[in-house]
mmCIF file of C-alpha atoms in Angstrom:
data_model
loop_
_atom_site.group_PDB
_atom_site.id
_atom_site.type_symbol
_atom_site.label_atom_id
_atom_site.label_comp_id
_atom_site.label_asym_id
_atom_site.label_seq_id
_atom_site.Cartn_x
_atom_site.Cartn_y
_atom_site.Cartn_z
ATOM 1 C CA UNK N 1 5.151 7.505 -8.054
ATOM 2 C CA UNK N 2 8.682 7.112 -6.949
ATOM 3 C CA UNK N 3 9.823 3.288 -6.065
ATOM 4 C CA UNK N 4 13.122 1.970 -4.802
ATOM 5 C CA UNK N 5 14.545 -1.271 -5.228
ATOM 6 C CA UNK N 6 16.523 -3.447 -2.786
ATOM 7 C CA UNK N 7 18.074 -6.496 -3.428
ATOM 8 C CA UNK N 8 18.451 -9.156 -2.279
ATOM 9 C CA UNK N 9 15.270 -9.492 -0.351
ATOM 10 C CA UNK N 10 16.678 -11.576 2.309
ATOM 11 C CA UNK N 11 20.177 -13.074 2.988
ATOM 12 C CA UNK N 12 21.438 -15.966 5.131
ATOM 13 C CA UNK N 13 25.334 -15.325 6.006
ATOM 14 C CA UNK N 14 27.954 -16.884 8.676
ATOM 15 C CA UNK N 15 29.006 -14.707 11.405
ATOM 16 C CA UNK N 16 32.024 -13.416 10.791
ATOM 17 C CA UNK N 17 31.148 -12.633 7.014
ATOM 18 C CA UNK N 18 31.059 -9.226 5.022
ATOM 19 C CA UNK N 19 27.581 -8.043 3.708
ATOM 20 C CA UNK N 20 26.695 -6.378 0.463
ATOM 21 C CA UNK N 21 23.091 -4.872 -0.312
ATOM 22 C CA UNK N 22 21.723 -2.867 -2.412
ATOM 23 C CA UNK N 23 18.980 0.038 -3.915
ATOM 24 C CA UNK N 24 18.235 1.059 -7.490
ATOM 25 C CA UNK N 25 15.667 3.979 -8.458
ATOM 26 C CA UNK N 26 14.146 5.140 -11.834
ATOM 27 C CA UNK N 27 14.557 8.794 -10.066
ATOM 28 C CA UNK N 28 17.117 10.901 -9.200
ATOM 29 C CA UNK N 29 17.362 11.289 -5.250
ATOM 30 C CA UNK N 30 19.585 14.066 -3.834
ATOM 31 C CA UNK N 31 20.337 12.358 -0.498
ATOM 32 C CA UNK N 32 20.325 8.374 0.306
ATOM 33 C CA UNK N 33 19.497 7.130 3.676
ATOM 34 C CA UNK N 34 19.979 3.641 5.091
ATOM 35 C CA UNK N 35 18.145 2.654 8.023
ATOM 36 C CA UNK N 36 17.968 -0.633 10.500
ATOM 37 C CA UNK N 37 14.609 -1.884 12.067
ATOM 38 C CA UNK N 38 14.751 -4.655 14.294
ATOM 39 C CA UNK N 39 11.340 -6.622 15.309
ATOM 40 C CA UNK N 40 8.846 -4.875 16.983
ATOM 41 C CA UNK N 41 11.022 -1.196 16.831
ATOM 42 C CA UNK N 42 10.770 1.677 14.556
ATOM 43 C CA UNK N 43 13.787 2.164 11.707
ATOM 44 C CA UNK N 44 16.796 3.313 13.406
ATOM 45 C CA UNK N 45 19.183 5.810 10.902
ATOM 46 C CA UNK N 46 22.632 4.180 10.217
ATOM 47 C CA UNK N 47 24.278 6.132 7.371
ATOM 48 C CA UNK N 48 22.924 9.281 5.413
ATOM 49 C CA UNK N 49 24.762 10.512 2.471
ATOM 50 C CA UNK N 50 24.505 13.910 0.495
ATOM 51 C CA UNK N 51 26.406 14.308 -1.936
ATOM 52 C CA UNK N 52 26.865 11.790 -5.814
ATOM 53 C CA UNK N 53 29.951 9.603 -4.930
ATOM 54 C CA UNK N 54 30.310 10.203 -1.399
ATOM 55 C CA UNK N 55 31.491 6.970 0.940
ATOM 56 C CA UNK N 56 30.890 7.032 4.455
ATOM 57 C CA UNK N 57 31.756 5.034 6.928
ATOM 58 C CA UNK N 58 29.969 4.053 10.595
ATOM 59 C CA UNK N 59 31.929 1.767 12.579
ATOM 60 C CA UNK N 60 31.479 -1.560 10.269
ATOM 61 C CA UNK N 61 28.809 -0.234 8.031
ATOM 62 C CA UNK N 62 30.021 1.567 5.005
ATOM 63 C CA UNK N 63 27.399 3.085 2.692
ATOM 64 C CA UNK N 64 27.894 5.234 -0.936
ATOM 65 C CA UNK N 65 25.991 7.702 -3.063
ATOM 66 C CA UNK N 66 26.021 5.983 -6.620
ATOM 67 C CA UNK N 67 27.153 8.671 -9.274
ATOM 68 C CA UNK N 68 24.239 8.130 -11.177
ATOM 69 C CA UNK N 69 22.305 9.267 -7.811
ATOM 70 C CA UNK N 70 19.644 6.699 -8.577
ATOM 71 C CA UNK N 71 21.533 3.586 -6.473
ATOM 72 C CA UNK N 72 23.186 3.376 -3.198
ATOM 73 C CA UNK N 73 25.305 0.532 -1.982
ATOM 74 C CA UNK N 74 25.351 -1.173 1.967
ATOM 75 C CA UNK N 75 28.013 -2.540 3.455
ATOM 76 C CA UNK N 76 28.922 -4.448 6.190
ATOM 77 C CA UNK N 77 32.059 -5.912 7.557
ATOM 78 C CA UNK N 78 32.464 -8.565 10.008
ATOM 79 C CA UNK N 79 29.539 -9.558 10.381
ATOM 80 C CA UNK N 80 27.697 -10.113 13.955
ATOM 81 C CA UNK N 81 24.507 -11.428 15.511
ATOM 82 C CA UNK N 82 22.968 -8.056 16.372
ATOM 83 C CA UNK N 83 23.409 -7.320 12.771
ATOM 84 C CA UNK N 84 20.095 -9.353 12.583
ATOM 85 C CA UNK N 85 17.419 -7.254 11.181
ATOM 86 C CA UNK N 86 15.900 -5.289 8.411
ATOM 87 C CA UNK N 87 17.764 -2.978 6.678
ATOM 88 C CA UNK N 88 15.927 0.089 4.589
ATOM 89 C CA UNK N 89 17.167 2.457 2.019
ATOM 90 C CA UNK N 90 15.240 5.916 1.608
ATOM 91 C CA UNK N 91 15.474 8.512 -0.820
ATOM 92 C CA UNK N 92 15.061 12.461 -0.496
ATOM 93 C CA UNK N 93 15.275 15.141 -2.050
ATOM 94 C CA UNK N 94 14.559 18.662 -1.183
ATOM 95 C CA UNK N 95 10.659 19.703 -0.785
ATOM 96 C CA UNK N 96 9.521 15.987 -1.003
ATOM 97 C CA UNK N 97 8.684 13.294 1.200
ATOM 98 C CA UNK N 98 11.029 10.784 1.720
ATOM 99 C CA UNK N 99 10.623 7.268 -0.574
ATOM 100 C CA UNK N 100 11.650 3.865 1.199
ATOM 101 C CA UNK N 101 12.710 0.644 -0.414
ATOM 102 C CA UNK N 102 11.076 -2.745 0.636
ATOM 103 C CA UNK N 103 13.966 -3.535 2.626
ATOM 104 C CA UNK N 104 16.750 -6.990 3.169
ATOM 105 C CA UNK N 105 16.052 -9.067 5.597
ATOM 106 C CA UNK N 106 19.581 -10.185 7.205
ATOM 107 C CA UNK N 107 20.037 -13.068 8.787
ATOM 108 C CA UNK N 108 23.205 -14.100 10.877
ATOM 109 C CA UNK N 109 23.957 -17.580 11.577
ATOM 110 C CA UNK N 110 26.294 -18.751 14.179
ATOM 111 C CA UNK R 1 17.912 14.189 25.067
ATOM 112 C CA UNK R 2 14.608 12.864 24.583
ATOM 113 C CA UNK R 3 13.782 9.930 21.675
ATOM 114 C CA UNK R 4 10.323 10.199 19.827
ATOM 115 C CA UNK R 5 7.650 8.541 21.411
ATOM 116 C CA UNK R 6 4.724 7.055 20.620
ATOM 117 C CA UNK R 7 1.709 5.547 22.210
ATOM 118 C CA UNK R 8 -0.337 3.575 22.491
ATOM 119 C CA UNK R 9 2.458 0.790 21.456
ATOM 120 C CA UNK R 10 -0.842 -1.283 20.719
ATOM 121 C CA UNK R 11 -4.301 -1.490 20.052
ATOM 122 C CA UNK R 12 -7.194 -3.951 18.812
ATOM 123 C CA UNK R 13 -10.150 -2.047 17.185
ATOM 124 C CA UNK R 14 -12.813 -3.365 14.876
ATOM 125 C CA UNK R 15 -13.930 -2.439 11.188
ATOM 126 C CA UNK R 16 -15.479 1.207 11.322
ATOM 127 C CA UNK R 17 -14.033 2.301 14.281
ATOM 128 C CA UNK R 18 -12.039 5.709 14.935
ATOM 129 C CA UNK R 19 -8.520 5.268 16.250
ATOM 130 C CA UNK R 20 -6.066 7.895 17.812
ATOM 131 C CA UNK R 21 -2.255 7.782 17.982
ATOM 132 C CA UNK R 22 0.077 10.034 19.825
ATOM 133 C CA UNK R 23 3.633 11.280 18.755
ATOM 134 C CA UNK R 24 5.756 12.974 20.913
ATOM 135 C CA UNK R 25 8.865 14.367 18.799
ATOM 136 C CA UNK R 26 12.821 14.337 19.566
ATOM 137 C CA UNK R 27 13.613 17.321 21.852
ATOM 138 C CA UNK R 28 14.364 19.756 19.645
ATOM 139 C CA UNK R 29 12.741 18.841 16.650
ATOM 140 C CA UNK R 30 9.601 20.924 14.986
ATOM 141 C CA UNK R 31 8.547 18.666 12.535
ATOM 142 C CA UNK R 32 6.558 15.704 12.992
ATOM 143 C CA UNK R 33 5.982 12.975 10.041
ATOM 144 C CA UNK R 34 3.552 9.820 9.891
ATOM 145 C CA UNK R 35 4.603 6.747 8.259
ATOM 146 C CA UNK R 36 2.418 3.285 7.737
ATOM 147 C CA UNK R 37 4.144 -0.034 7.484
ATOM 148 C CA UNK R 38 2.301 -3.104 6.549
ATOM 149 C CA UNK R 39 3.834 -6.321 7.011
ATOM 150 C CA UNK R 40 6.871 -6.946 5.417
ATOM 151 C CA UNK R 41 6.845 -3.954 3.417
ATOM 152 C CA UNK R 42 8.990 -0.429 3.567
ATOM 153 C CA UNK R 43 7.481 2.684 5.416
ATOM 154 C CA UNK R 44 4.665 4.709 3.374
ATOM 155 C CA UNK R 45 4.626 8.176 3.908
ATOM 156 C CA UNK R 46 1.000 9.816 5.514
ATOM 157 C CA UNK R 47 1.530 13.510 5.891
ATOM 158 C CA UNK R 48 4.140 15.654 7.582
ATOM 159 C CA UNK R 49 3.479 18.275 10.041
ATOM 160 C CA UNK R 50 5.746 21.632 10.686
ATOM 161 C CA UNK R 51 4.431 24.743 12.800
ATOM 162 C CA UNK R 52 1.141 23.026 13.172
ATOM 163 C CA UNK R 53 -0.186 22.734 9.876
ATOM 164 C CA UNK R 54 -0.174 19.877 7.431
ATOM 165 C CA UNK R 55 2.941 20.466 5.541
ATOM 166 C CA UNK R 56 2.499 17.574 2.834
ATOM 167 C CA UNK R 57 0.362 14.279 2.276
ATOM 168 C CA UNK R 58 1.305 10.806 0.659
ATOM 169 C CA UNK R 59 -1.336 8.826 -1.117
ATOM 170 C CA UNK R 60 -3.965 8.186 1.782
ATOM 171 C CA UNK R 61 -7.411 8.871 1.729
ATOM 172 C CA UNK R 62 -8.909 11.886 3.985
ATOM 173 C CA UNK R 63 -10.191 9.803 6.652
ATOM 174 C CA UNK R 64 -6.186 9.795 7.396
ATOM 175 C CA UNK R 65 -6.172 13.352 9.675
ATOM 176 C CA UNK R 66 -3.596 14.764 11.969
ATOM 177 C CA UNK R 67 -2.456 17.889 14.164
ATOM 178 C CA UNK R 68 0.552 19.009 15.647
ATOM 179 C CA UNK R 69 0.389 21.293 18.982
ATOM 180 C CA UNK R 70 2.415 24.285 20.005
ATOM 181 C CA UNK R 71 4.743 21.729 21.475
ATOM 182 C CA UNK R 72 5.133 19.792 18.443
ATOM 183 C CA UNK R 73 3.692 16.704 19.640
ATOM 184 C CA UNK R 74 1.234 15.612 17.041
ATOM 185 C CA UNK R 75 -1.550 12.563 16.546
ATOM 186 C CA UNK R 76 -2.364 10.860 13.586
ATOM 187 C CA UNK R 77 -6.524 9.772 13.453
ATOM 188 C CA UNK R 78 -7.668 7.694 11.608
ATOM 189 C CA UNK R 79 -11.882 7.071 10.956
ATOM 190 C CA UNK R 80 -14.041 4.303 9.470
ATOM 191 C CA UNK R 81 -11.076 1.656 10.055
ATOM 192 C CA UNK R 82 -11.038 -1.010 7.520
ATOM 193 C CA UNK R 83 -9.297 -3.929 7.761
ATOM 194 C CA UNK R 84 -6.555 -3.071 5.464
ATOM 195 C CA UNK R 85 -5.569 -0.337 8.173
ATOM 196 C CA UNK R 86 -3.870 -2.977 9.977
ATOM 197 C CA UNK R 87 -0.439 -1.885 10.431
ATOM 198 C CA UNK R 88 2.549 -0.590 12.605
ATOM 199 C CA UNK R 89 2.029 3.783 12.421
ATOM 200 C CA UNK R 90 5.815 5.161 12.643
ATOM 201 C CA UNK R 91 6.126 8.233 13.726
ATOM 202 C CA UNK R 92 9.160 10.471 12.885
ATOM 203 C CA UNK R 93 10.768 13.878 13.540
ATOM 204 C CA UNK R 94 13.159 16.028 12.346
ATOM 205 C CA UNK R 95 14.563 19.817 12.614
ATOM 206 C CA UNK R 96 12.718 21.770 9.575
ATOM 207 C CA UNK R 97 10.531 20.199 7.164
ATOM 208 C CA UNK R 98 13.321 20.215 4.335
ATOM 209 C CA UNK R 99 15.821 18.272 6.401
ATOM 210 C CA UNK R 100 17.189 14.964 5.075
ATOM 211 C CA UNK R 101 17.167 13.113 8.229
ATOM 212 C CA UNK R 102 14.439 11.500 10.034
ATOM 213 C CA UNK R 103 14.428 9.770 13.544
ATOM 214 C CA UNK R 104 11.840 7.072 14.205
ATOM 215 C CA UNK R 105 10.047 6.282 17.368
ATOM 216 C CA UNK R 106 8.829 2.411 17.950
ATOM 217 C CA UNK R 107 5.777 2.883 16.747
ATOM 218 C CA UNK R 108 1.910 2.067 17.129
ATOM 219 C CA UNK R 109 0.996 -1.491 16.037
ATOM 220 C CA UNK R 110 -3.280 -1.439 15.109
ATOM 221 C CA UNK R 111 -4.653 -4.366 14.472
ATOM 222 C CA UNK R 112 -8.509 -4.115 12.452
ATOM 223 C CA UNK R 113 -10.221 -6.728 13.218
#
């Protein structure tokens, strides 16, 4: 079946500091999600993006559709402590369930 | 506007056991979808629901059952628990069943012991 990839698994950065993450596919997905779960809550959605090459931007979180539409790329500027959590990636396409990655565990030290 | 809900937000059963879990969707939404998230691992989709009938099914056996009601709420059963059930049970919804957005409620966490 479809898998996703995330790396890295977990990350350790200073406040203050930008945040890169990643997910890789052997399929082609026609929309990318990227979702935040924090302990003890269900996944919260942060960024969806339709369409191979798109950017899009929420607040400090910037996300893009790779062209290849098998990655999608996280981003976060500035980081804070309520950034602290688990952030998902999920892939869709039309008439199929939805495939999530493992996740990154983020980690935001003071 | 309403959030998804879920309930119970947990429960202890025991090997064999039958368990029930409730889903309440977004106001608004028609389509109800069951996720299962072991420990440290990414969301694994159940089955989807949309106008009350099954509407889709990931790789989990048939002791996995659902419905949806007329008012889209839905429950997820599960029979003959087994330990490897353990598990928090995310339950999302969305507008349509082809839509490429889901919102999550806070889930059920079972515990099989």
């Amino acid at each position: 079946g479809q898998q996703l990839n995330q790396s890295p698994q977990s990350m350790f950065i200073q406040e203050g500091e930008d945040v890169s993450m990643n997910c890789t596919s052997s399929s082609i997905f026609n929309t990318w999600l990227w979702y935040k779960q924090d302990p003890g809550e269900g996944p919260v959605l942060l960024i969806a993006l339709y369409k191979a090459g798109e950017l899009t931007s929420n607040g400090r979180l910037t996300a893009q559709f790779g062209i290849t539409r098998k990655d999608s790329f996280l981003n976060i500027s500035a980081s804070i402590p309520s950034d602290v959590g688990i952030y998902f990636c999920a892939g869709y396409n039309y008439g199929q369930n939805f495939v999530f990655g493992p996740g990154t565990r983020l980690s935001v030290l003071p | 506007e309403t959030g998804v809900t879920q309930s119970p937000t947990h429960l202890i059963k025991t090997r064999g056991q039958q368990v029930t879990l409730r889903c309440s969707s977004q106001s608004g939404h028609n389509t109800v979808s069951w996720y299962q998230q072991a420990l440290g691992q990414g969301p694994q989709f159940i089955f989807q629901y949309y106008r009350e009938e099954e509407n889709g099914r990931g790789n989990f056996p048939p002791r996995f059952s659902g419905l949806q009601f007329p008012n889209y709420s839905s429950e997820l059963n599960v029979n003959a628990l087994e330990l490897d059930d353990s598990a928090l049970y995310l339950c999302a919804s969305s507008f349509g069943a082809d839509t490429g957005e889901l919102f999550f409620g806070e889930g059920s966490r079972l515990t099989v012991l």
